[in-house]
Amino acid sequence: MQATYDVVIRHAEIVDGTGAARFEGDIGIDGDRISRIGDLSHARGRREIDAVGLVAAPGFIDAHTHDDRVMLSAGDMTPKVSQGVTTVIGGNCGISLAPMPQPAPATITPPLDLLDASGQWYRYARFGDYLDSLRTQPAATNCAMLVGHSTLRVITMSDLGRPANEAEIAAMRGHVAEAMESGAIGVSTGLAYAPAMAASTEEVIEICRPLAHHHGLYCTHMRDEGDDIMESLDETFRIGRELGVPVVISHHKVTGVNNFGRSQETLERIRHAMARQPVCLDCYPYPASSTILTYSHAVGSSRTIVTWSRALPQYAGRDLADIAQEMGCSLEDAVQRLLPAGAIYFRMDDADVERILQFDETMIGSDGLPHDEQPHPRLWGTFPRILGHYCRDLGLFPLEKAIHKMTGLTAERFGLADRGVVREGAYADLAIFDAGTVSDRATFAKPVAPSDGIHTVLVNGEVVWRDGRSAGARPGRVLRRAVPA
């Protein structure tokens, strides 16, 4: 009797996400899982996908996003599925959409406004309420969510310019416990941002105490990525050790001309820490960062592009130096006139970016900001840029290694069971692409552009991207972190 599958992908070059060598085969899918891998010439599929000349890989896992709101407000997730991304990690850099006591404040404290400047999406009093909304209104991608330390400080403290007191720490710790019980995978911090700068190391440790009981992660945008980066790394490692939980160093980089080349030093420190405790890191493949606009960032950058401005929206997409000249004022005055605003900062060295990407344990994260009027191109181009520019063109690593960094490694580090691999029994999250043509088209001048070479993307067995357009399906799920064996 002829076997029948819901979907059969035929004649694919399979790269399974483990780093193992590629092989040719067919993939049979039933429901949301991969049922068979091998020669399925005597089977049929209710839906057939011809993958001759194409690679079939696990769907890419974006290790660092700010997709908390866009999954609800634009759930087709076109910037992500068009790249082959099937799972996103949200709630990073200390910024999460929940919890937020109701009614939400009329003015949203930066950088929380990176998710929503209006406040209308800060509508969830409990983290569990937010996750319930994601479950009842699923997006095209899966997600695993962190609760943000800066958000907790904003809702708990009247004075953000000091460390939290015992009562405030207890209140924030309660929010962490609720979030973890509801399905969060950990806590994120953004100690480089104003709402969290005054937080002591001890405050972070005490707030994060529930992580150990719930097998959570500590993910951090460290206090400093420039001159004091080594001290920030040591603080990060200490927090992980004292809590007894894994640490994720977010978007690892070294910034400022004086620090060019120091990635050799930071990676050696990270490698040494990995021998003593669970530590991992992610990186995006660009020499420019993007966040809220500040004068301190701008003055230390070779170029600054304004991505949005609530005060003067007409300047989105313009260089800050040109804006200042047009205004007839100093750079500092121009920043003040534009605020609140966002920006792209060119303040990294390409050699450092390549060295960090090449590091064995580096995962790939976009750190894209989906609500910027003129976003950083990483929002649309991160994963094809790895496959095209860094893997195929520069030969930084073989295809199997590149895919492992974007799939199996990330799933393992974040504890996403049966994700990030192509194997029988795993979830059918798959990216089918042309390894010879895949490339990013998003640029700093034209940042909104789907990439080339992405053929078909499936999430939980359903096609979400096909023939250069969204398929309209929204089969994404809220993922929990698997309890370590």
GROMACS .gro file of C-alpha atoms in nm:
model
  485
    1MET     CA    1   0.000   0.000   0.000
    2GLN     CA    2   0.136   0.341  -0.099
    3ALA     CA    3   0.223   0.562   0.198
    4THR     CA    4   0.060   0.905   0.204
    5TYR     CA    5   0.191   1.212   0.383
    6ASP     CA    6   0.041   1.555   0.429
    7VAL     CA    7   0.348   1.708   0.263
    8VAL     CA    8   0.636   1.552   0.072
    9ILE     CA    9   0.948   1.756  -0.008
   10ARG     CA   10   1.129   1.579  -0.290
   11HIS     CA   11   1.490   1.561  -0.405
   12ALA     CA   12   1.625   1.808  -0.149
   13GLU     CA   13   1.983   1.859  -0.042
   14ILE     CA   14   1.926   1.822   0.331
   15VAL     CA   15   2.138   2.011   0.584
   16ASP     CA   16   2.004   1.887   0.915
   17GLY     CA   17   2.113   2.165   1.154
   18THR     CA   18   2.357   1.955   1.357
   19GLY     CA   19   2.666   2.057   1.159
   20ALA     CA   20   2.679   1.716   0.987
   21ALA     CA   21   2.749   1.686   0.615
   22ARG     CA   22   2.458   1.743   0.379
   23PHE     CA   23   2.284   1.454   0.205
   24GLU     CA   24   2.016   1.407  -0.061
   25GLY     CA   25   1.670   1.284   0.030
   26ASP     CA   26   1.298   1.337   0.058
   27ILE     CA   27   1.108   1.459   0.363
   28GLY     CA   28   0.762   1.334   0.456
   29ILE     CA   29   0.553   1.546   0.693
   30ASP     CA   30   0.239   1.445   0.884
   31GLY     CA   31   0.067   1.721   1.077
   32ASP     CA   32   0.326   1.932   1.252
   33ARG     CA   33   0.608   1.673   1.255
   34ILE     CA   34   0.859   1.520   1.019
   35SER     CA   35   0.759   1.154   0.977
   36ARG     CA   36   1.013   1.016   0.734
   37ILE     CA   37   1.342   1.118   0.575
   38GLY     CA   38   1.488   0.916   0.289
   39ASP     CA   39   1.371   0.779  -0.045
   40LEU     CA   40   0.998   0.844  -0.064
   41SER     CA   41   0.963   0.776  -0.437
   42HIS     CA   42   0.694   0.516  -0.365
   43ALA     CA   43   0.498   0.750  -0.139
   44ARG     CA   44   0.279   1.045  -0.224
   45GLY     CA   45   0.199   1.372  -0.057
   46ARG     CA   46  -0.129   1.556  -0.038
   47ARG     CA   47   0.098   1.849  -0.111
   48GLU     CA   48   0.421   1.803  -0.304
   49ILE     CA   49   0.718   2.042  -0.301
   50ASP     CA   50   0.988   1.991  -0.564
   51ALA     CA   51   1.323   2.084  -0.408
   52VAL     CA   52   1.555   1.979  -0.692
   53GLY     CA   53   1.868   2.193  -0.670
   54LEU     CA   54   1.756   2.340  -0.337
   55VAL     CA   55   1.867   2.303   0.025
   56ALA     CA   56   1.616   2.194   0.288
   57ALA     CA   57   1.728   2.307   0.634
   58PRO     CA   58   1.564   2.359   0.971
   59GLY     CA   59   1.377   2.687   0.985
   60PHE     CA   60   1.608   2.956   1.116
   61ILE     CA   61   1.578   3.064   1.480
   62ASP     CA   62   1.630   3.435   1.537
   63ALA     CA   63   1.815   3.440   1.869
   64HIS     CA   64   1.756   3.809   1.939
   65THR     CA   65   1.447   4.004   1.834
   66HIS     CA   66   1.214   4.282   1.939
   67ASP     CA   67   0.912   4.120   1.772
   68ASP     CA   68   0.698   4.131   2.089
   69ARG     CA   69   0.433   4.359   1.939
   70VAL     CA   70   0.459   4.286   1.566
   71MET     CA   71   0.354   3.925   1.622
   72LEU     CA   72   0.015   4.066   1.725
   73SER     CA   73  -0.009   4.376   1.507
   74ALA     CA   74   0.128   4.221   1.184
   75GLY     CA   75   0.126   3.850   1.247
   76ASP     CA   76   0.222   3.740   0.897
   77MET     CA   77   0.579   3.823   1.007
   78THR     CA   78   0.689   3.894   0.648
   79PRO     CA   79   1.029   4.043   0.742
   80LYS     CA   80   1.114   3.715   0.918
   81VAL     CA   81   0.950   3.435   0.716
   82SER     CA   82   1.084   3.590   0.396
   83GLN     CA   83   1.431   3.511   0.533
   84GLY     CA   84   1.347   3.155   0.635
   85VAL     CA   85   1.297   3.238   1.005
   86THR     CA   86   1.044   3.012   1.178
   87THR     CA   87   1.105   3.094   1.548
   88VAL     CA   88   1.190   3.422   1.720
   89ILE     CA   89   1.324   3.493   2.070
   90GLY     CA   90   1.156   3.811   2.199
   91GLY     CA   91   1.163   4.033   2.506
   92ASN     CA   92   1.532   4.117   2.473
   93CYS     CA   93   1.747   4.402   2.607
   94GLY     CA   94   1.534   4.441   2.920
   95ILE     CA   95   1.232   4.544   2.712
   96SER     CA   96   0.913   4.338   2.717
   97LEU     CA   97   0.555   4.431   2.635
   98ALA     CA   98   0.438   4.291   2.968
   99PRO     CA   99   0.372   4.318   3.252
  100MET     CA  100   0.220   4.668   3.246
  101PRO     CA  101  -0.033   4.786   3.507
  102GLN     CA  102  -0.349   4.926   3.350
  103PRO     CA  103  -0.413   5.185   3.232
  104ALA     CA  104  -0.070   5.217   3.072
  105PRO     CA  105   0.101   5.556   3.114
  106ALA     CA  106   0.042   5.815   2.844
  107THR     CA  107   0.416   5.855   2.791
  108ILE     CA  108   0.624   5.539   2.740
  109THR     CA  109   0.972   5.555   2.891
  110PRO     CA  110   1.253   5.499   2.638
  111PRO     CA  111   1.368   5.244   2.532
  112LEU     CA  112   1.031   5.076   2.595
  113ASP     CA  113   0.901   5.295   2.312
  114LEU     CA  114   1.101   5.081   2.067
  115LEU     CA  115   0.813   4.832   2.094
  116ASP     CA  116   0.530   5.085   2.102
  117ALA     CA  117   0.555   5.461   2.141
  118SER     CA  118   0.178   5.511   2.167
  119GLY     CA  119   0.124   5.284   2.465
  120GLN     CA  120  -0.180   5.112   2.314
  121TRP     CA  121   0.001   4.777   2.294
  122TYR     CA  122   0.117   4.795   2.656
  123ARG     CA  123  -0.219   4.645   2.750
  124TYR     CA  124  -0.123   4.333   2.946
  125ALA     CA  125  -0.119   4.356   3.324
  126ARG     CA  126   0.042   4.011   3.362
  127PHE     CA  127   0.301   3.840   3.150
  128GLY     CA  128   0.066   3.544   3.130
  129ASP     CA  129  -0.202   3.767   2.975
  130TYR     CA  130   0.043   3.861   2.699
  131LEU     CA  131   0.136   3.499   2.630
  132ASP     CA  132  -0.233   3.405   2.624
  133SER     CA  133  -0.287   3.670   2.356
  134LEU     CA  134  -0.005   3.524   2.149
  135ARG     CA  135  -0.163   3.180   2.184
  136THR     CA  136  -0.512   3.291   2.082
  137GLN     CA  137  -0.386   3.518   1.799
  138PRO     CA  138  -0.089   3.319   1.668
  139ALA     CA  139   0.168   3.467   1.434
  140ALA     CA  140   0.328   3.298   1.134
  141THR     CA  141   0.636   3.219   1.345
  142ASN     CA  142   0.686   3.042   1.674
  143CYS     CA  143   0.816   3.248   1.962
  144ALA     CA  144   0.991   3.205   2.296
  145MET     CA  145   0.968   3.508   2.522
  146LEU     CA  146   1.176   3.678   2.790
  147VAL     CA  147   1.050   3.919   3.056
  148GLY     CA  148   1.239   4.250   3.060
  149HIS     CA  149   1.415   4.393   3.366
  150SER     CA  150   1.381   4.754   3.240
  151THR     CA  151   1.006   4.707   3.201
  152LEU     CA  152   0.989   4.579   3.559
  153ARG     CA  153   1.185   4.878   3.689
  154VAL     CA  154   0.960   5.123   3.504
  155ILE     CA  155   0.640   4.975   3.649
  156THR     CA  156   0.782   4.934   4.001
  157MET     CA  157   1.006   5.232   4.074
  158SER     CA  158   0.926   5.604   4.094
  159ASP     CA  159   1.296   5.695   4.073
  160LEU     CA  160   1.492   5.501   3.810
  161GLY     CA  161   1.813   5.683   3.895
  162ARG     CA  162   1.897   5.463   4.194
  163PRO     CA  163   1.924   5.093   4.281
  164ALA     CA  164   1.600   4.925   4.381
  165ASN     CA  165   1.524   4.887   4.752
  166GLU     CA  166   1.419   4.559   4.916
  167ALA     CA  167   1.047   4.614   4.865
  168GLU     CA  168   1.094   4.703   4.499
  169ILE     CA  169   1.321   4.403   4.443
  170ALA     CA  170   1.059   4.178   4.602
  171ALA     CA  171   0.787   4.322   4.377
  172MET     CA  172   0.998   4.271   4.063
  173ARG     CA  173   1.093   3.922   4.173
  174GLY     CA  174   0.721   3.844   4.203
  175HIS     CA  175   0.668   3.955   3.844
  176VAL     CA  176   0.956   3.732   3.731
  177ALA     CA  177   0.803   3.434   3.913
  178GLU     CA  178   0.464   3.497   3.748
  179ALA     CA  179   0.623   3.531   3.404
  180MET     CA  180   0.822   3.210   3.442
  181GLU     CA  181   0.519   3.016   3.570
  182SER     CA  182   0.321   3.146   3.270
  183GLY     CA  183   0.576   3.031   3.014
  184ALA     CA  184   0.858   3.285   2.985
  185ILE     CA  185   1.198   3.129   2.915
  186GLY     CA  186   1.400   3.376   3.118
  187VAL     CA  187   1.482   3.736   3.206
  188SER     CA  188   1.658   3.992   2.988
  189THR     CA  189   1.844   4.302   3.098
  190GLY     CA  190   1.949   4.617   2.917
  191LEU     CA  191   2.195   4.759   3.166
  192ALA     CA  192   2.328   5.005   2.907
  193TYR     CA  193   1.991   5.185   2.896
  194ALA     CA  194   1.886   5.469   3.125
  195PRO     CA  195   1.604   5.285   3.308
  196ALA     CA  196   1.848   5.015   3.420
  197MET     CA  197   2.184   5.192   3.442
  198ALA     CA  198   2.150   5.253   3.816
  199ALA     CA  199   2.068   4.891   3.891
  200SER     CA  200   2.339   4.718   4.091
  201THR     CA  201   2.462   4.370   4.012
  202GLU     CA  202   2.306   4.257   4.338
  203GLU     CA  203   1.968   4.400   4.234
  204VAL     CA  204   1.975   4.198   3.911
  205ILE     CA  205   2.071   3.880   4.096
  206GLU     CA  206   1.796   3.914   4.356
  207ILE     CA  207   1.525   3.997   4.102
  208CYS     CA  208   1.626   3.695   3.892
  209ARG     CA  209   1.620   3.442   4.178
  210PRO     CA  210   1.314   3.256   4.035
  211LEU     CA  211   1.514   3.162   3.724
  212ALA     CA  212   1.691   2.870   3.891
  213HIS     CA  213   1.370   2.703   4.007
  214HIS     CA  214   1.213   2.741   3.660
  215HIS     CA  215   1.529   2.647   3.465
  216GLY     CA  216   1.534   2.990   3.302
  217LEU     CA  217   1.797   3.186   3.113
  218TYR     CA  218   1.965   3.517   3.189
  219CYS     CA  219   2.003   3.718   2.865
  220THR     CA  220   2.179   4.053   2.870
  221HIS     CA  221   2.254   4.361   2.671
  222MET     CA  222   2.557   4.426   2.888
  223ARG     CA  223   2.633   4.742   3.078
  224ASP     CA  224   2.911   4.841   2.837
  225GLU     CA  225   3.028   4.720   2.495
  226GLY     CA  226   3.310   4.970   2.463
  227ASP     CA  227   3.599   5.068   2.688
  228ASP     CA  228   3.469   4.876   2.991
  229ILE     CA  229   3.355   4.565   2.807
  230MET     CA  230   3.575   4.326   3.006
  231GLU     CA  231   3.425   4.444   3.334
  232SER     CA  232   3.077   4.400   3.184
  233LEU     CA  233   3.160   4.045   3.079
  234ASP     CA  234   3.279   3.967   3.431
  235GLU     CA  235   2.957   4.109   3.577
  236THR     CA  236   2.754   3.895   3.336
  237PHE     CA  237   2.940   3.578   3.430
  238ARG     CA  238   2.902   3.654   3.801
  239ILE     CA  239   2.525   3.693   3.769
  240GLY     CA  240   2.500   3.357   3.592
  241ARG     CA  241   2.721   3.184   3.849
  242GLU     CA  242   2.539   3.319   4.153
  243LEU     CA  243   2.201   3.228   4.007
  244GLY     CA  244   2.321   2.893   3.874
  245VAL     CA  245   2.162   2.956   3.532
  246PRO     CA  246   2.285   2.978   3.171
  247VAL     CA  247   2.389   3.319   3.039
  248VAL     CA  248   2.327   3.460   2.690
  249ILE     CA  249   2.541   3.758   2.586
  250SER     CA  250   2.320   3.955   2.350
  251HIS     CA  251   2.447   4.091   2.016
  252HIS     CA  252   2.812   4.063   2.120
  253LYS     CA  253   3.024   4.340   1.975
  254VAL     CA  254   3.304   4.583   2.058
  255THR     CA  255   3.230   4.949   1.986
  256GLY     CA  256   3.439   5.258   1.926
  257VAL     CA  257   3.759   5.305   1.726
  258ASN     CA  258   3.971   5.264   2.039
  259ASN     CA  259   3.832   4.913   2.081
  260PHE     CA  260   3.870   4.784   1.727
  261GLY     CA  261   4.035   4.442   1.742
  262ARG     CA  262   3.938   4.373   2.104
  263SER     CA  263   3.709   4.089   2.000
  264GLN     CA  264   4.017   3.867   2.026
  265GLU     CA  265   4.032   3.960   2.394
  266THR     CA  266   3.659   3.930   2.461
  267LEU     CA  267   3.622   3.594   2.287
  268GLU     CA  268   3.913   3.453   2.486
  269ARG     CA  269   3.744   3.569   2.809
  270ILE     CA  270   3.415   3.415   2.695
  271ARG     CA  271   3.587   3.088   2.601
  272HIS     CA  272   3.748   3.074   2.945
  273ALA     CA  273   3.411   3.136   3.116
  274MET     CA  274   3.246   2.864   2.907
  275ALA     CA  275   3.480   2.610   3.064
  276ARG     CA  276   3.336   2.696   3.408
  277GLN     CA  277   2.968   2.775   3.347
  278PRO     CA  278   2.703   2.770   3.069
  279VAL     CA  279   2.757   3.079   2.853
  280CYS     CA  280   2.656   3.152   2.495
  281LEU     CA  281   2.627   3.456   2.269
  282ASP     CA  282   2.458   3.587   1.958
  283CYS     CA  283   2.568   3.835   1.692
  284TYR     CA  284   2.419   4.016   1.392
  285PRO     CA  285   2.617   4.035   1.063
  286TYR     CA  286   2.660   4.413   1.029
  287PRO     CA  287   2.912   4.673   1.154
  288ALA     CA  288   2.634   4.910   1.259
  289SER     CA  289   2.398   4.894   1.557
  290SER     CA  290   2.050   5.040   1.602
  291THR     CA  291   1.858   5.161   1.905
  292ILE     CA  292   1.722   5.484   2.051
  293LEU     CA  293   1.894   5.808   1.951
  294THR     CA  294   2.141   5.948   2.206
  295TYR     CA  295   2.413   6.206   2.170
  296SER     CA  296   2.669   5.983   2.342
  297HIS     CA  297   2.617   5.711   2.082
  298ALA     CA  298   2.614   5.956   1.793
  299VAL     CA  299   2.932   6.139   1.891
  300GLY     CA  300   3.119   5.808   1.906
  301SER     CA  301   3.002   5.689   1.563
  302SER     CA  302   3.153   5.752   1.219
  303ARG     CA  303   2.800   5.790   1.082
  304THR     CA  304   2.451   5.807   1.236
  305ILE     CA  305   2.126   5.754   1.046
  306VAL     CA  306   1.798   5.863   1.209
  307THR     CA  307   1.546   5.577   1.184
  308TRP     CA  308   1.246   5.757   1.335
  309SER     CA  309   1.161   6.076   1.522
  310ARG     CA  310   0.833   6.156   1.693
  311ALA     CA  311   0.917   6.526   1.711
  312LEU     CA  312   1.039   6.563   1.350
  313PRO     CA  313   0.928   6.255   1.153
  314GLN     CA  314   1.035   6.407   0.822
  315TYR     CA  315   1.398   6.334   0.907
  316ALA     CA  316   1.361   5.954   0.921
  317GLY     CA  317   1.621   5.793   0.697
  318ARG     CA  318   1.851   6.098   0.696
  319ASP     CA  319   2.209   6.125   0.823
  320LEU     CA  320   2.230   6.308   1.156
  321ALA     CA  321   2.524   6.521   1.035
  322ASP     CA  322   2.317   6.645   0.739
  323ILE     CA  323   2.020   6.715   0.965
  324ALA     CA  324   2.237   6.923   1.200
  325GLN     CA  325   2.378   7.116   0.908
  326GLU     CA  326   2.031   7.180   0.768
  327MET     CA  327   1.911   7.296   1.109
  328GLY     CA  328   2.216   7.515   1.152
  329CYS     CA  329   2.294   7.374   1.495
  330SER     CA  330   2.535   7.144   1.674
  331LEU     CA  331   2.504   6.767   1.664
  332GLU     CA  332   2.397   6.768   2.029
  333ASP     CA  333   2.125   7.026   1.968
  334ALA     CA  334   1.999   6.832   1.666
  335VAL     CA  335   1.966   6.520   1.881
  336GLN     CA  336   1.765   6.711   2.142
  337ARG     CA  337   1.530   6.848   1.877
  338LEU     CA  338   1.469   6.503   1.729
  339LEU     CA  339   1.395   6.319   2.055
  340PRO     CA  340   1.235   6.081   2.113
  341ALA     CA  341   1.394   5.909   1.818
  342GLY     CA  342   1.587   5.607   1.696
  343ALA     CA  343   1.912   5.572   1.506
  344ILE     CA  344   2.163   5.347   1.332
  345TYR     CA  345   2.521   5.389   1.451
  346PHE     CA  346   2.833   5.292   1.254
  347ARG     CA  347   3.082   5.219   1.530
  348MET     CA  348   3.217   4.867   1.477
  349ASP     CA  349   3.500   4.713   1.278
  350ASP     CA  350   3.426   4.453   1.008
  351ALA     CA  351   3.713   4.234   1.127
  352ASP     CA  352   3.560   4.214   1.476
  353VAL     CA  353   3.219   4.128   1.331
  354GLU     CA  354   3.369   3.847   1.123
  355ARG     CA  355   3.573   3.713   1.414
  356ILE     CA  356   3.269   3.701   1.644
  357LEU     CA  357   3.051   3.540   1.375
  358GLN     CA  358   3.318   3.276   1.315
  359PHE     CA  359   3.345   3.185   1.685
  360ASP     CA  360   3.210   2.831   1.723
  361GLU     CA  361   2.947   2.913   1.986
  362THR     CA  362   2.803   3.226   1.823
  363MET     CA  363   2.433   3.209   1.739
  364ILE     CA  364   2.270   3.445   1.490
  365GLY     CA  365   2.021   3.712   1.596
  366SER     CA  366   1.884   4.003   1.393
  367ASP     CA  367   1.809   4.254   1.671
  368GLY     CA  368   1.574   4.411   1.416
  369LEU     CA  369   1.334   4.687   1.518
  370PRO     CA  370   1.013   4.627   1.321
  371HIS     CA  371   0.847   4.956   1.412
  372ASP     CA  372   1.121   5.191   1.289
  373GLU     CA  373   1.013   5.397   0.988
  374GLN     CA  374   1.352   5.338   0.824
  375PRO     CA  375   1.478   5.023   0.995
  376HIS     CA  376   1.825   4.877   1.004
  377PRO     CA  377   1.854   4.629   0.712
  378ARG     CA  378   1.916   4.349   0.961
  379LEU     CA  379   1.537   4.332   1.014
  380TRP     CA  380   1.490   4.191   0.663
  381GLY     CA  381   1.834   4.060   0.568
  382THR     CA  382   2.023   3.896   0.855
  383PHE     CA  383   1.993   3.526   0.773
  384PRO     CA  384   2.037   3.539   0.393
  385ARG     CA  385   2.333   3.771   0.457
  386ILE     CA  386   2.496   3.497   0.665
  387LEU     CA  387   2.428   3.237   0.394
  388GLY     CA  388   2.526   3.457   0.101
  389HIS     CA  389   2.784   3.719   0.198
  390TYR     CA  390   2.960   3.551   0.489
  391CYS     CA  391   2.926   3.183   0.400
  392ARG     CA  392   2.925   3.162   0.018
  393ASP     CA  393   3.113   3.481  -0.078
  394LEU     CA  394   3.367   3.525   0.204
  395GLY     CA  395   3.394   3.157   0.295
  396LEU     CA  396   3.385   3.239   0.665
  397PHE     CA  397   3.240   2.896   0.737
  398PRO     CA  398   3.089   2.606   0.538
  399LEU     CA  399   2.716   2.594   0.475
  400GLU     CA  400   2.663   2.321   0.735
  401LYS     CA  401   2.829   2.537   1.001
  402ALA     CA  402   2.634   2.848   0.902
  403ILE     CA  403   2.304   2.663   0.929
  404HIS     CA  404   2.402   2.505   1.262
  405LYS     CA  405   2.461   2.856   1.402
  406MET     CA  406   2.112   2.959   1.291
  407THR     CA  407   1.924   2.643   1.395
  408GLY     CA  408   2.053   2.349   1.601
  409LEU     CA  409   2.291   2.553   1.816
  410THR     CA  410   2.021   2.808   1.899
  411ALA     CA  411   1.757   2.547   1.974
  412GLU     CA  412   1.997   2.366   2.206
  413ARG     CA  413   2.108   2.678   2.394
  414PHE     CA  414   1.754   2.810   2.439
  415GLY     CA  415   1.613   2.468   2.525
  416LEU     CA  416   1.366   2.446   2.235
  417ALA     CA  417   1.290   2.075   2.218
  418ASP     CA  418   1.258   1.912   1.874
  419ARG     CA  419   1.332   2.240   1.697
  420GLY     CA  420   1.634   2.344   1.492
  421VAL     CA  421   1.694   2.002   1.335
  422VAL     CA  422   1.573   1.803   1.036
  423ARG     CA  423   1.510   1.456   1.174
  424GLU     CA  424   1.224   1.214   1.209
  425GLY     CA  425   1.000   1.319   1.496
  426ALA     CA  426   1.113   1.682   1.499
  427TYR     CA  427   0.871   1.965   1.431
  428ALA     CA  428   0.835   2.049   1.063
  429ASP     CA  429   0.989   2.397   1.076
  430LEU     CA  430   1.177   2.411   0.746
  431ALA     CA  431   1.348   2.662   0.517
  432ILE     CA  432   1.398   2.561   0.152
  433PHE     CA  433   1.640   2.784  -0.038
  434ASP     CA  434   1.886   2.810  -0.326
  435ALA     CA  435   2.235   2.807  -0.176
  436GLY     CA  436   2.382   2.951  -0.497
  437THR     CA  437   2.162   3.261  -0.509
  438VAL     CA  438   2.042   3.327  -0.154
  439SER     CA  439   2.135   3.682  -0.056
  440ASP     CA  440   2.008   3.985   0.131
  441ARG     CA  441   1.864   4.275  -0.067
  442ALA     CA  442   1.795   4.509   0.224
  443THR     CA  443   2.046   4.797   0.241
  444PHE     CA  444   2.093   5.100   0.464
  445ALA     CA  445   1.954   5.316   0.182
  446LYS     CA  446   1.662   5.080   0.106
  447PRO     CA  447   1.616   4.866   0.416
  448VAL     CA  448   1.277   4.711   0.340
  449ALA     CA  449   1.331   4.436   0.082
  450PRO     CA  450   1.270   4.059   0.084
  451SER     CA  451   1.580   3.852   0.025
  452ASP     CA  452   1.658   3.648  -0.285
  453GLY     CA  453   1.675   3.270  -0.297
  454ILE     CA  454   1.423   3.176  -0.026
  455HIS     CA  455   1.189   2.928  -0.196
  456THR     CA  456   0.949   2.789   0.067
  457VAL     CA  457   0.918   2.817   0.446
  458LEU     CA  458   0.710   2.588   0.668
  459VAL     CA  459   0.618   2.634   1.035
  460ASN     CA  460   0.472   2.337   1.221
  461GLY     CA  461   0.408   2.168   0.886
  462GLU     CA  462   0.223   2.461   0.725
  463VAL     CA  463   0.359   2.673   0.441
  464VAL     CA  464   0.398   3.038   0.551
  465TRP     CA  465   0.615   3.167   0.262
  466ARG     CA  466   0.611   3.054  -0.099
  467ASP     CA  467   0.702   3.205  -0.437
  468GLY     CA  468   0.811   3.538  -0.291
  469ARG     CA  469   0.501   3.609  -0.085
  470SER     CA  470   0.333   3.530   0.244
  471ALA     CA  471   0.102   3.230   0.229
  472GLY     CA  472  -0.125   3.382   0.493
  473ALA     CA  473  -0.102   3.095   0.742
  474ARG     CA  474  -0.034   3.169   1.110
  475PRO     CA  475   0.059   2.838   1.270
  476GLY     CA  476   0.312   2.976   1.519
  477ARG     CA  477   0.320   2.864   1.880
  478VAL     CA  478   0.449   2.998   2.211
  479LEU     CA  479   0.742   2.774   2.304
  480ARG     CA  480   0.856   2.691   2.654
  481ARG     CA  481   1.208   2.607   2.754
  482ALA     CA  482   1.258   2.233   2.799
  483VAL     CA  483   1.364   2.126   3.146
  484PRO     CA  484   1.725   2.003   3.130
  485ALA     CA  485   1.761   1.628   3.182
   0.00000   0.00000   0.00000
